[in-house]
Amino acid sequence: MMRKLIVVVGLLFCVMLWVSSCSTGRVEVGELSGEELLRGQDALAVEDEEAIVVGFCQVGSESDWRLANTASFRNTFTEENGYYLIFEDAQNKQENQIKAIRNFILQEVDYIILDPIVETGWDGVLEEAKEAGIPVIVSDRQVQVADTSLYTCWVGSDFLEEGRRAGEWLANYLEEQGRSGEEIQIVTLQGTLDSSAQLGRTEGFGQVLSEHDNWNMLERQTGDFTQAKGQEVMEEFLGKYEDIDVVVCENDNMAFGAVEAIQAAGRTCGQDGDIIVISFDATSAAFQAMLDGEINAAFECNPLLGPLVSDIIQRLERGEEVEKVQYVEETYFDTTMDLEEMLKNRTY
Ligand code: GZL
């Protein structure tokens, strides 16, 4: 593929500003095209003409999982590995992601990597990327678009399976506790609504829930994958419901918030507590929380997607076909396991 010409547009933009200001005293934004403005803000100087220029549009920095996912991409898409990475953190706003993609298009990157905050609302901007001839690789969360040719492929977790796995774990755990026939009251802290992780985990756990007539889902509410919001919603649940046996937290950080709320309310949770805490992600912090007896089980969601996406790009560069959907391997962990030993080997 023709490599990017060495482009240093920042200097050009400054010269344009200086010339314009000489003539009118002040540059009116209207005098510069959107492209000139954008380029001026994002001077792109690709030192190595052979570098593969990649624009990565990240969700935000809302959780431990997200930080590990960002680190995986930053550690993979390096100059040493033959890349020039343009990283955009969308601060959990879809409109910022759409702006970032348009910016990548203007900068004529070689590939766009998108981790979409939510599944819908992507058809227009992905059409623009397709018209610009820039392949889009979707990572982690998924997009729902009418024309799936708008993206090259997706790589990430089977969120539905994660949810089912958690439900099946709970059924086994209750059986071991001799509580199979008991009325079980459950609340759920959901992730960001319409995100693939929320949709899949809610649906997957819901399928197992429907197989147990004695399980009662009192309420589901989003904690937006953050610890603060997770704590706030759990406080509300504890105020509303006298009897809660299980809280399903659709990520670790909401689980940590739920534990804070439970303990502040004078209740107990985890290994020997009266509220079972189920979490998703299984970051190192979740292992520590299980070792501290605060949560019962963590369902793994692998954030280390950088190398997988790089492999896809290398195969595309060689003109190879890539599978449209690529799942990562995942498992779960609970307090019956040698978590101390496992924690030593965790890299996130
Ligand atoms: C899951 C990922 C989710 C994590 C959260 O693949 O999209 O977003 O479960 C993160 O921790 O915020």
XYZ file of C-alpha atoms and ligand atoms in Angstrom:
360
model
C 0.000 0.000 0.000
C 1.314 3.440 -0.831
C 2.703 4.720 2.408
C 1.690 8.047 3.700
C 3.695 10.925 2.258
C 5.620 12.637 5.012
C 3.037 15.226 5.952
C 3.675 18.113 8.346
C 0.505 20.162 8.061
C 0.897 22.021 11.341
C 3.569 24.309 9.876
C 1.429 24.958 6.786
C -1.521 25.789 9.036
C 0.548 28.248 11.095
C 1.769 29.981 7.925
C -1.841 30.254 6.713
C -2.888 31.766 10.034
C -0.018 34.248 9.975
C -0.756 35.329 6.371
C -4.483 35.655 7.069
C -3.918 37.635 10.257
C -1.579 40.001 8.390
C -4.375 40.819 5.981
C -7.388 40.965 8.292
C -5.884 41.411 11.761
C -7.657 38.255 12.958
C -8.358 34.962 11.283
C -12.067 34.236 11.102
C -12.714 30.534 11.638
C -15.090 30.702 8.695
C -12.188 31.535 6.392
C -10.587 28.112 6.946
C -12.168 24.903 5.807
C -12.980 22.195 8.311
C -10.117 20.174 6.877
C -7.638 23.026 7.283
C -8.795 23.589 10.869
C -8.631 19.907 11.729
C -5.261 19.462 10.097
C -3.938 22.495 11.874
C -4.979 20.982 15.202
C -3.528 17.612 14.377
C -0.238 18.153 12.681
C 0.615 14.692 11.420
C 4.305 14.137 11.018
C 4.940 10.520 10.081
C 8.688 10.139 10.454
C 8.919 6.791 8.719
C 7.247 6.572 5.317
C 6.899 2.801 5.825
C 4.975 3.159 9.120
C 1.396 1.895 9.112
C -0.697 4.819 10.350
C -3.472 3.615 12.686
C -6.222 5.719 14.218
C -7.555 4.094 17.417
C -10.870 5.412 18.748
C -11.130 4.268 22.386
C -14.299 4.366 24.570
C -12.794 6.257 27.493
C -11.021 5.449 30.759
C -14.020 4.360 32.852
C -12.669 1.113 34.333
C -9.626 -0.991 35.189
C -10.496 -3.171 32.211
C -10.458 -0.153 29.901
C -7.047 0.991 31.172
C -5.656 -2.493 30.520
C -7.215 -2.495 27.054
C -5.677 0.897 26.226
C -2.274 -0.261 27.492
C -2.515 -3.340 25.278
C -3.002 -1.153 22.191
C -0.356 1.409 23.148
C 2.178 -1.368 23.821
C 1.409 -3.037 20.496
C 1.057 -0.149 18.043
C 4.557 1.267 18.538
C 7.135 2.708 16.136
C 9.351 -0.307 16.839
C 6.508 -2.522 15.595
C 6.167 -0.445 12.432
C 3.177 1.693 13.407
C 2.283 5.343 13.904
C -0.613 5.385 16.394
C -3.090 8.248 16.670
C -5.038 7.608 19.885
C -8.349 9.299 20.660
C -10.096 8.861 24.051
C -13.801 9.624 23.462
C -14.579 10.211 27.162
C -17.528 7.802 26.878
C -19.341 9.948 24.280
C -20.400 8.548 20.902
C -20.305 12.007 19.318
C -16.624 12.241 20.203
C -16.006 8.892 18.563
C -17.740 10.038 15.376
C -15.634 13.239 15.338
C -12.466 11.199 15.887
C -13.282 8.872 12.973
C -13.886 11.884 10.711
C -10.547 13.291 11.864
C -8.811 9.999 11.042
C -10.392 10.126 7.563
C -9.132 13.685 7.031
C -5.675 12.572 8.098
C -5.885 9.668 5.646
C -4.817 6.999 8.149
C -4.202 3.496 6.830
C -6.546 1.769 9.307
C -9.209 2.811 11.790
C -9.728 0.762 14.963
C -13.056 1.446 16.672
C -14.202 0.293 20.124
C -17.817 1.501 19.853
C -19.359 2.817 23.057
C -22.784 1.601 21.933
C -23.886 -0.734 19.131
C -26.034 1.631 17.065
C -25.570 4.956 15.232
C -22.494 4.031 13.137
C -23.838 3.561 9.597
C -23.170 7.151 8.433
C -19.612 7.620 9.625
C -18.547 4.096 8.658
C -19.919 4.803 5.176
C -17.628 7.857 5.066
C -14.636 5.680 6.044
C -15.565 3.145 3.356
C -15.825 5.907 0.725
C -12.380 7.096 1.822
C -11.066 3.554 1.297
C -9.972 3.155 4.938
C -10.541 -0.304 6.494
C -12.271 -0.258 9.903
C -11.512 -2.955 12.469
C -14.011 -3.136 15.337
C -12.516 -4.211 18.677
C -14.179 -5.277 21.944
C -17.733 -3.947 21.642
C -19.711 -4.505 18.451
C -21.599 -2.350 15.954
C -25.040 -3.072 14.488
C -25.059 -1.711 10.914
C -27.310 -2.479 7.936
C -24.309 -3.157 5.695
C -21.654 -5.293 7.411
C -19.193 -4.495 4.627
C -18.745 -1.151 6.429
C -16.219 -2.854 8.693
C -13.568 -5.446 7.916
C -13.943 -7.584 11.045
C -14.609 -7.637 14.795
C -12.525 -9.195 17.572
C -13.641 -9.492 21.197
C -15.516 -11.445 23.819
C -18.625 -13.612 23.684
C -20.630 -11.489 26.122
C -23.700 -13.714 25.927
C -21.583 -16.692 26.969
C -20.068 -14.646 29.788
C -23.577 -13.952 31.107
C -24.680 -17.590 30.792
C -21.469 -18.736 32.513
C -22.256 -16.466 35.475
C -25.816 -17.774 35.733
C -24.670 -21.386 35.603
C -22.016 -20.662 38.235
C -24.691 -19.187 40.547
C -26.925 -22.238 40.099
C -24.040 -24.549 41.048
C -22.993 -22.343 43.957
C -26.522 -22.261 45.405
C -26.783 -26.026 45.029
C -23.512 -26.496 46.951
C -24.951 -24.196 49.642
C -28.112 -26.299 49.825
C -30.206 -23.348 48.604
C -31.461 -24.731 45.265
C -35.104 -24.588 46.292
C -34.886 -21.234 48.105
C -36.436 -18.003 46.815
C -33.410 -16.004 45.585
C -33.720 -12.217 45.291
C -31.363 -10.692 42.673
C -30.453 -7.177 41.553
C -28.217 -6.240 38.599
C -25.853 -3.319 38.034
C -25.800 -3.110 34.244
C -23.026 -1.660 32.133
C -23.457 1.232 29.693
C -26.868 0.646 28.113
C -26.756 -0.550 24.468
C -23.083 -1.514 24.805
C -22.335 -5.056 23.625
C -21.003 -6.049 27.045
C -24.226 -4.919 28.737
C -26.531 -6.440 26.131
C -24.752 -9.793 26.120
C -24.224 -10.166 29.857
C -27.804 -9.137 30.668
C -29.217 -11.499 28.027
C -26.925 -14.403 28.915
C -27.616 -14.248 32.653
C -31.301 -13.689 31.827
C -31.448 -16.969 29.907
C -30.301 -18.900 32.985
C -32.551 -16.788 35.229
C -35.551 -17.952 33.177
C -34.603 -21.580 33.912
C -35.054 -21.029 37.679
C -38.599 -20.192 38.816
C -37.338 -19.510 42.359
C -34.932 -16.768 41.184
C -36.471 -13.283 41.263
C -34.813 -10.346 39.441
C -35.926 -7.422 41.601
C -34.431 -4.704 39.397
C -31.743 -3.957 36.807
C -30.215 -0.464 36.538
C -27.139 0.854 34.775
C -24.058 1.818 36.757
C -22.345 2.794 33.482
C -19.340 0.568 34.256
C -18.048 3.014 36.886
C -17.388 2.428 40.596
C -19.066 5.663 41.700
C -22.287 5.016 39.798
C -22.249 1.355 40.843
C -22.092 2.387 44.494
C -24.862 4.959 44.027
C -27.236 2.465 42.392
C -26.468 -0.248 44.976
C -27.248 2.235 47.755
C -30.606 2.833 46.078
C -31.259 -0.934 45.805
C -30.400 -1.473 49.471
C -32.817 1.285 50.423
C -35.611 -0.174 48.277
C -35.260 -3.920 48.930
C -35.129 -5.481 52.390
C -33.939 -8.828 51.106
C -31.197 -9.030 48.439
C -29.378 -12.357 48.056
C -27.308 -11.671 44.912
C -25.971 -8.622 43.086
C -24.821 -9.203 39.485
C -22.289 -6.493 38.574
C -21.548 -6.262 34.853
C -17.975 -5.163 35.534
C -15.418 -5.164 38.367
C -15.560 -1.451 39.105
C -19.309 -1.527 39.698
C -18.727 -4.564 41.945
C -16.244 -2.564 44.015
C -18.850 0.199 44.315
C -21.510 -2.311 45.334
C -19.237 -3.714 48.065
C -18.696 -0.166 49.382
C -22.458 0.391 49.523
C -23.182 -2.982 51.155
C -20.570 -2.478 53.864
C -21.674 1.140 54.482
C -25.215 -0.187 55.022
C -23.942 -2.538 57.691
C -24.580 -5.587 55.543
C -22.094 -8.323 54.570
C -21.132 -9.768 51.190
C -18.835 -12.170 49.421
C -17.425 -15.464 50.683
C -19.151 -15.545 54.094
C -21.563 -12.676 53.621
C -25.303 -12.513 53.154
C -25.114 -10.991 49.643
C -23.409 -12.956 46.860
C -21.404 -10.611 44.575
C -20.819 -11.655 40.969
C -18.519 -9.552 38.758
C -17.350 -9.464 35.142
C -13.867 -8.594 33.784
C -11.677 -10.391 36.391
C -8.924 -7.760 36.548
C -6.228 -8.122 39.218
C -8.259 -5.877 41.511
C -11.103 -8.386 41.335
C -8.723 -11.173 42.325
C -7.727 -9.116 45.359
C -11.393 -8.502 46.208
C -12.028 -12.265 46.070
C -8.995 -12.889 48.264
C -10.345 -10.274 50.675
C -13.638 -12.203 50.745
C -15.609 -9.296 49.255
C -16.742 -10.815 45.957
C -17.561 -14.448 45.169
C -16.706 -14.865 41.496
C -15.338 -12.904 38.525
C -16.117 -13.785 34.913
C -13.185 -13.089 32.660
C -13.281 -10.596 29.801
C -9.931 -10.430 28.029
C -8.742 -6.813 27.460
C -5.485 -7.760 25.737
C -6.786 -7.205 22.213
C -3.885 -5.129 20.841
C -1.791 -8.052 19.549
C -4.848 -9.695 17.959
C -5.751 -6.507 16.076
C -2.133 -6.038 14.993
C -2.093 -9.599 13.635
C -5.247 -8.820 11.644
C -3.620 -5.699 10.155
C -0.454 -7.599 9.239
C -2.558 -10.236 7.481
C -4.489 -7.547 5.616
C -1.188 -5.938 4.605
C -0.164 -9.279 3.099
C -3.415 -9.369 1.172
C -4.822 -12.245 3.237
C -8.481 -12.756 4.090
C -9.476 -12.387 7.769
C -12.451 -13.923 9.596
C -15.334 -11.482 10.083
C -15.873 -12.480 13.748
C -13.028 -13.521 16.076
C -13.735 -14.461 19.716
C -11.081 -14.476 22.430
C -10.713 -17.354 24.941
C -12.111 -16.665 28.418
C -12.928 -18.424 31.694
C -13.957 -17.497 35.242
C -12.486 -17.436 38.729
C -13.963 -17.932 42.190
C -12.897 -18.328 45.802
C -12.546 -22.114 45.514
C -9.431 -21.587 43.370
C -5.784 -20.838 44.252
C -6.259 -17.127 43.542
C -3.038 -16.096 45.325
C -0.982 -18.126 42.871
C -3.061 -17.050 39.877
C -2.754 -13.387 40.837
C 1.041 -13.626 40.573
C 0.670 -14.393 36.873
C -2.028 -11.866 36.017
C -0.765 -9.110 33.701
C -3.756 -6.761 34.126
C -16.064 -5.356 27.851
C -15.817 -3.881 27.907
C -16.432 -3.333 29.144
C -15.822 -3.888 30.423
C -15.898 -2.707 31.302
O -15.531 -5.894 26.722
O -16.355 -3.227 26.788
O -16.215 -1.929 29.151
O -16.500 -5.009 30.917
C -15.491 -1.610 30.349
O -15.065 -2.746 32.434
O -15.805 -0.381 30.858
